[in-house]
Each structure stands twice: as structure tokens, then as C-alpha cells.
Tab-separated table of C-alpha atoms in Angstrom:
chain	number	residue	atom	x	y	z
J	1	MET	CA	193.443	207.693	76.575
J	2	SER	CA	196.205	206.355	78.016
J	3	LYS	CA	198.602	209.273	79.464
J	4	PHE	CA	201.275	206.203	77.437
J	5	MET	CA	201.906	204.671	74.879
J	6	ASN	CA	203.926	201.653	73.806
J	7	LEU	CA	205.192	201.974	69.127
J	8	THR	CA	203.845	199.122	67.734
J	9	LEU	CA	204.266	197.893	63.895
J	10	ASP	CA	201.026	198.876	63.299
J	11	HIS	CA	201.279	202.883	63.979
J	12	LEU	CA	205.156	202.921	64.038
J	13	GLN	CA	205.420	205.166	60.283
J	14	GLU	CA	202.803	207.791	62.002
J	15	GLU	CA	204.256	208.082	65.582
J	16	HIS	CA	206.329	210.846	66.162
J	17	LEU	CA	209.741	210.072	68.126
J	18	CYS	CA	209.677	212.096	70.753
J	19	CYS	CA	213.714	212.687	70.446
J	20	ALA	CA	213.522	214.192	67.048
J	21	ILE	CA	210.600	216.209	66.350
J	22	GLY	CA	209.693	217.947	63.905
J	23	ASP	CA	213.203	219.055	62.519
J	24	LYS	CA	213.650	218.501	59.062
J	25	LYS	CA	217.583	218.380	59.801
J	26	HIS	CA	217.260	214.562	61.322
J	27	GLN	CA	214.422	213.458	58.952
J	28	ILE	CA	217.137	210.431	57.654
J	29	GLY	CA	217.757	209.763	60.661
J	30	VAL	CA	214.174	209.609	62.050
J	31	ASP	CA	212.888	207.240	58.886
J	32	GLN	CA	217.034	205.061	59.509
J	33	LYS	CA	215.574	204.356	63.423
J	34	LYS	CA	212.323	203.788	61.855
J	35	GLU	CA	213.880	200.890	60.226
J	36	TRP	CA	215.849	199.723	63.387
J	37	LEU	CA	213.209	199.579	65.466
J	38	LYS	CA	210.641	197.197	62.589
J	39	GLU	CA	213.201	194.858	63.276
J	40	ARG	CA	213.782	195.761	67.296
J	41	ILE	CA	210.325	195.265	68.262
J	42	LYS	CA	210.087	192.084	66.926
J	43	GLU	CA	212.498	191.166	69.544
J	44	GLY	CA	211.031	192.463	71.819
J	45	HIS	CA	212.451	195.983	71.685
J	46	VAL	CA	209.953	198.255	73.952
J	47	PHE	CA	209.840	202.757	73.115
J	48	ARG	CA	207.112	204.011	75.227
J	49	LYS	CA	206.688	207.816	75.230
J	50	LEU	CA	204.108	210.247	76.274
J	51	ASN	CA	200.948	210.293	75.026
J	52	ALA	CA	201.789	214.303	73.692
J	53	ARG	CA	204.207	215.863	71.176
J	54	GLY	CA	207.006	216.154	73.751
J	55	LYS	CA	210.739	214.360	74.796
J	56	VAL	CA	209.104	211.808	76.859
J	57	PHE	CA	210.074	208.536	76.630
J	58	ILE	CA	211.963	205.270	77.364
J	59	GLU	CA	213.296	202.574	75.678
J	60	TYR	CA	214.597	199.259	76.927
J	61	ALA	CA	214.554	195.779	75.427
J	62	PRO	CA	216.253	192.027	76.194
J	63	LEU	CA	220.095	192.549	77.180
J	64	GLU	CA	220.926	189.480	74.510
J	65	LYS	CA	219.046	191.360	71.986
J	66	ALA	CA	220.640	195.096	72.979
J	67	TRP	CA	223.087	196.799	70.672
J	68	ILE	CA	225.393	197.672	73.517
J	69	PRO	CA	228.770	195.234	74.399
J	70	VAL	CA	227.290	193.990	77.263
J	71	ILE	CA	226.954	190.129	78.473
J	72	GLY	CA	223.729	188.777	80.599
J	73	LYS	CA	221.593	186.851	80.725
J	74	ASP	CA	217.542	187.117	81.084
J	75	PHE	CA	218.091	190.748	81.672
J	76	MET	CA	216.603	194.211	80.405
J	77	TYR	CA	218.488	196.883	79.510
J	78	ILE	CA	217.414	200.636	79.391
J	79	TYR	CA	218.950	202.292	76.163
J	80	CYS	CA	217.343	205.973	76.516
J	81	LEU	CA	215.290	207.340	79.849
J	82	TRP	CA	214.054	210.247	78.444
J	83	VAL	CA	211.971	213.662	80.057
J	84	ALA	CA	212.251	217.562	78.775
J	85	GLY	CA	211.580	220.942	78.888
J	86	SER	CA	208.374	221.548	80.474
J	87	PHE	CA	207.406	217.728	81.042
J	88	LYS	CA	210.465	217.679	83.547
J	89	ASN	CA	209.493	217.944	87.270
J	90	GLN	CA	205.816	215.899	87.049
J	91	GLY	CA	207.016	212.167	87.571
J	92	TYR	CA	206.926	210.791	83.948
J	93	GLY	CA	210.852	209.448	84.683
J	94	LYS	CA	209.891	207.692	87.918
J	95	GLU	CA	206.199	206.020	85.752
J	96	LEU	CA	208.376	205.198	82.305
J	97	LEU	CA	211.226	203.515	85.077
J	98	GLU	CA	208.549	201.593	87.187
J	99	TYR	CA	206.641	200.530	84.240
J	100	ALA	CA	210.173	199.342	82.946
J	101	ILE	CA	210.573	197.522	85.943
J	102	GLU	CA	207.587	195.875	85.907
J	103	ASP	CA	207.303	194.867	82.599
J	104	SER	CA	210.771	192.795	82.712
J	105	LYS	CA	209.115	191.496	86.243
J	106	ARG	CA	206.368	190.533	84.166
J	107	LYS	CA	208.185	188.695	81.673
J	108	ASN	CA	210.530	186.918	83.801
J	109	LYS	CA	213.078	188.941	83.783
J	110	ASN	CA	216.363	188.047	86.442
J	111	GLY	CA	216.515	191.650	86.335
J	112	ILE	CA	217.308	194.972	84.693
J	113	CYS	CA	220.194	196.983	83.763
J	114	THR	CA	221.374	200.323	81.391
J	115	ILE	CA	225.024	202.147	81.403
J	116	THR	CA	225.877	205.731	83.415
J	117	SER	CA	228.684	207.302	84.332
J	118	LYS	CA	230.231	208.408	87.648
J	119	LYS	CA	229.975	212.426	85.626
J	120	LYS	CA	227.044	213.822	84.328
J	121	LYS	CA	226.847	212.891	80.576
J	122	PRO	CA	225.042	214.305	77.513
J	123	PHE	CA	222.768	211.023	75.886
J	124	LEU	CA	223.014	208.756	79.387
J	125	SER	CA	221.202	209.157	82.473
J	126	GLU	CA	221.699	209.878	86.074
J	127	GLU	CA	222.932	207.425	87.920
J	128	LYS	CA	221.354	209.391	91.070
J	129	PHE	CA	218.349	208.474	89.182
J	130	PHE	CA	218.802	205.529	89.587
J	131	GLU	CA	220.111	204.621	92.979
J	132	LYS	CA	216.547	205.609	93.974
J	133	TYR	CA	215.426	202.016	92.929
J	134	GLY	CA	218.259	199.697	93.926
J	135	PHE	CA	220.192	200.411	91.376
J	136	LYS	CA	224.041	199.126	91.569
J	137	VAL	CA	227.476	199.359	89.970
J	138	VAL	CA	228.326	195.889	89.155
J	139	ASP	CA	231.117	196.741	86.752
J	140	THR	CA	232.622	198.793	85.139
J	141	ILE	CA	235.768	200.820	82.564
J	142	GLY	CA	236.934	204.360	83.591
J	143	GLU	CA	234.588	206.488	84.354
J	144	TYR	CA	231.662	204.749	82.514
J	145	GLU	CA	229.182	202.218	85.025
J	146	LEU	CA	227.330	199.640	84.040
J	147	LEU	CA	224.309	199.293	86.406
J	148	ALA	CA	221.860	196.470	87.756
J	149	LEU	CA	218.600	195.821	89.518
J	150	PRO	CA	218.390	192.138	90.019
J	151	PHE	CA	214.967	190.681	91.153
J	152	HIS	CA	216.375	188.365	93.180
J	153	GLU	CA	219.645	185.987	93.013
J	154	ALA	CA	221.226	185.663	89.542
J	155	GLU	CA	224.465	186.001	87.374
J	156	LEU	CA	224.968	189.567	86.967
J	157	PRO	CA	225.633	191.180	83.406
J	158	LYS	CA	228.707	192.569	83.139
J	159	PHE	CA	230.663	194.748	79.848
J	160	ASN	CA	232.352	192.393	77.727
J	161	ASP	CA	235.531	192.521	77.779
J	162	ASN	CA	236.588	193.608	74.022
J	163	ALA	CA	235.270	197.052	75.298
J	164	ARG	CA	237.244	197.122	78.440
J	165	LYS	CA	239.971	198.200	75.187
J	166	MET	CA	238.360	201.702	74.970
J	167	GLU	CA	241.235	202.239	71.903
J	168	VAL	CA	242.077	202.277	68.470
J	169	ASP	CA	244.969	200.989	66.107
J	170	SER	CA	244.649	204.679	64.244
J	171	GLN	CA	245.419	207.427	65.432
J	172	ASP	CA	243.043	209.881	63.332
J	173	LEU	CA	239.591	210.861	64.528
J	174	THR	CA	237.489	207.553	65.008
J	175	ILE	CA	233.554	206.912	65.562
J	176	TYR	CA	231.435	204.311	65.756
J	177	TYR	CA	227.904	204.711	65.745
J	178	SER	CA	224.623	203.137	65.207
J	179	PRO	CA	221.142	203.814	63.297
J	180	GLN	CA	218.992	203.791	66.714
J	181	CYS	CA	219.562	207.833	67.560
J	182	PRO	CA	217.604	209.719	65.332
J	183	TYR	CA	220.529	212.629	65.862
J	184	VAL	CA	223.597	210.257	64.276
J	185	GLU	CA	222.954	210.388	60.758
J	186	ASN	CA	222.878	213.924	60.788
J	187	CYS	CA	226.088	214.075	63.007
J	188	VAL	CA	227.955	211.708	60.320
J	189	LYS	CA	226.951	213.543	57.705
J	190	GLU	CA	228.754	216.962	59.370
J	191	ILE	CA	231.171	215.389	60.444
J	192	LYS	CA	232.060	214.586	56.369
J	193	GLU	CA	232.229	216.955	55.156
J	194	PHE	CA	234.267	218.675	57.737
J	195	SER	CA	236.849	216.294	56.578
J	196	GLN	CA	236.238	216.125	53.167
J	197	GLU	CA	236.684	221.032	53.691
J	198	ASN	CA	239.897	220.463	55.148
J	199	ASN	CA	241.499	217.084	54.145
J	200	ILE	CA	241.073	215.266	57.079
J	201	LYS	CA	240.622	211.597	57.015
J	202	ILE	CA	238.573	210.381	59.716
J	203	ASN	CA	237.501	206.640	59.973
J	204	ILE	CA	233.687	206.270	60.602
J	205	TYR	CA	232.052	203.081	60.284
J	206	ARG	CA	228.268	202.337	61.001
J	207	VAL	CA	227.964	198.510	63.271
J	208	ASP	CA	224.799	197.599	61.308
J	209	THR	CA	224.217	194.006	62.995
J	210	LEU	CA	223.999	193.166	66.770
J	211	ALA	CA	226.693	191.324	66.856
J	212	GLN	CA	228.934	194.839	65.662
J	213	ALA	CA	227.254	196.389	68.666
J	214	LYS	CA	228.080	193.707	71.445
J	215	SER	CA	231.828	193.600	70.014
J	216	VAL	CA	233.071	197.259	69.681
J	217	PRO	CA	236.404	198.196	71.334
J	218	CYS	CA	235.246	200.219	74.089
J	219	VAL	CA	232.013	201.627	76.055
J	220	PHE	CA	228.841	201.928	73.604
J	221	ASN	CA	225.505	203.021	73.294
J	222	ASN	CA	224.650	204.566	70.177
J	223	TRP	CA	228.357	206.438	69.238
J	224	ALA	CA	232.032	206.467	70.142
J	225	THR	CA	234.452	208.340	69.092
J	226	PHE	CA	238.264	207.967	69.298
J	227	LYS	CA	241.568	210.402	68.861
J	228	ASP	CA	245.095	209.623	68.905
J	229	GLY	CA	244.018	206.341	68.982
J	230	LYS	CA	242.380	206.537	72.727
J	231	PHE	CA	238.134	206.416	73.775
J	232	LEU	CA	237.518	210.570	74.323
J	233	SER	CA	233.816	210.117	74.133
J	234	ASN	CA	230.171	208.378	73.601
J	235	THR	CA	229.280	212.355	73.164
J	236	LEU	CA	227.631	212.848	69.530
J	237	LEU	CA	229.644	215.440	68.111
J	238	ASN	CA	228.748	217.962	64.947
J	239	LYS	CA	230.405	219.941	62.331
J	240	ASN	CA	231.473	222.403	64.699
J	241	MET	CA	232.581	220.096	68.073
J	242	VAL	CA	234.578	218.469	65.422
J	243	LYS	CA	236.478	221.672	64.324
J	244	MET	CA	237.292	222.308	67.992
J	245	LEU	CA	239.306	219.061	68.280
J	246	TYR	CA	241.533	220.255	65.560
J	247	GLN	CA	242.089	223.784	66.815
């Protein structure tokens, strides 16, 4: 049995998604993510995970089809690289990233890229890890950085101009999210409950298409929060976290 496996349409339904294992409150999110993956895998999306019950995986896709406000030609985009718990410090992150790099080369891509931050943030990989492999900052929006590893001379990817706005017209708490993360559906459920219980207006926009994802008015990997019209964070919120924003 191989140490790692790539999810395919043949066994997508029966396999677990590493980031949400056995937690019933996230089951709706898992189902939504699998439906999302059914179409993405056809487009070249790769979900590679350790052949074990743990949070060890990488997800990447052709940049042209990646649901993020980054544009470029013939690059791969890494959504998520996660090694958690007892699986840390065993070289799994290294193996997964090296696989993604070599796979991108085999597919004749110009390079591979990802979004990180100058400061460590939840749901984004650490910049220093990628720098070890030669990734360089090719574009920035505030403290967020687009890192890229070109394989040869090529036009580098960049953030879409719309993403540089980092603001919305509404002063209400505003959230953009997409079904590409199993955690988001429960987060949205809790936030809606809080807003109803406290009679607070909150704008929640589900990003359902590639075109929408490419044109969101901020840095976006699967979630974005605005408060008082300004971008607040890419970190997923739950009921208690929203409550803190209104204290």
C-alpha cells in the first residue's frame, strides 16, 4: 500500500477528508466539499493525502481554475498544505510539497504558487517553509503575500486588481465563503444563529462559481471577513468569535 493517495472520482465518496474527520457537526460541510471536488477533479484539482486517518494532505489546482483572486498562465496553485498532530516532524510536509512541485513539472506548468502572510495566520501555510524550496514573493496586498516558484522564465502570477480593494460598501459584518473547506458550513450556520438571536444584520455571500472567486474584493482562499467596510481577516469565524467582535 502506498504511503500517500490522490482522491479520484472512483473513491471520493468513501474516503475521508483529512481536515474534518468524524465530527458530525461538519458532515454537511464534508458533503458540500465532496460535491465541489467532483467538478474540480475533472479540471485537474489534486487532493493528495496520507493513507492513514490523520490531517496530512495537500490540495492544488491549475491556477486558471483555482477559486482564488489570482491570475496567471500555466501555474499550479496550492490551496492548502496541512500536517497536524502526531504526524508533524516526520517529513510529510516535505514529501507532499515536493510531489506537488514535480507533478507540476510533469504537467509542463510554468511554476507553482500559493498565498501566505508575513505573520503566521490560521488556514495559511507558513511562508518560511516555502522559502526553503525557492519560492519568492511576487505580489503583495497588505500583509498577505503571493509566493511563486517559477520553473523557468515566465510571466509571474499576480493578485487580481479587484482583490486590492480590501473593502466593501456595507458597514455591516460581511462574509464571503466558498464550499471548498468542510468547516465553513458549520461556521456560517453558527453566525446566522448569532445574528438572528441578537437582531444583528450580517451579510453572508456564498461564492459558487470560478468567476465569483476570481473577482472577490479581497485576498481570498475560501473565507473573508469585513467589518466596518474594511477587510478584517481570512480566518473562519464561529459564534463565539463573532460575539467578541460586538463586545
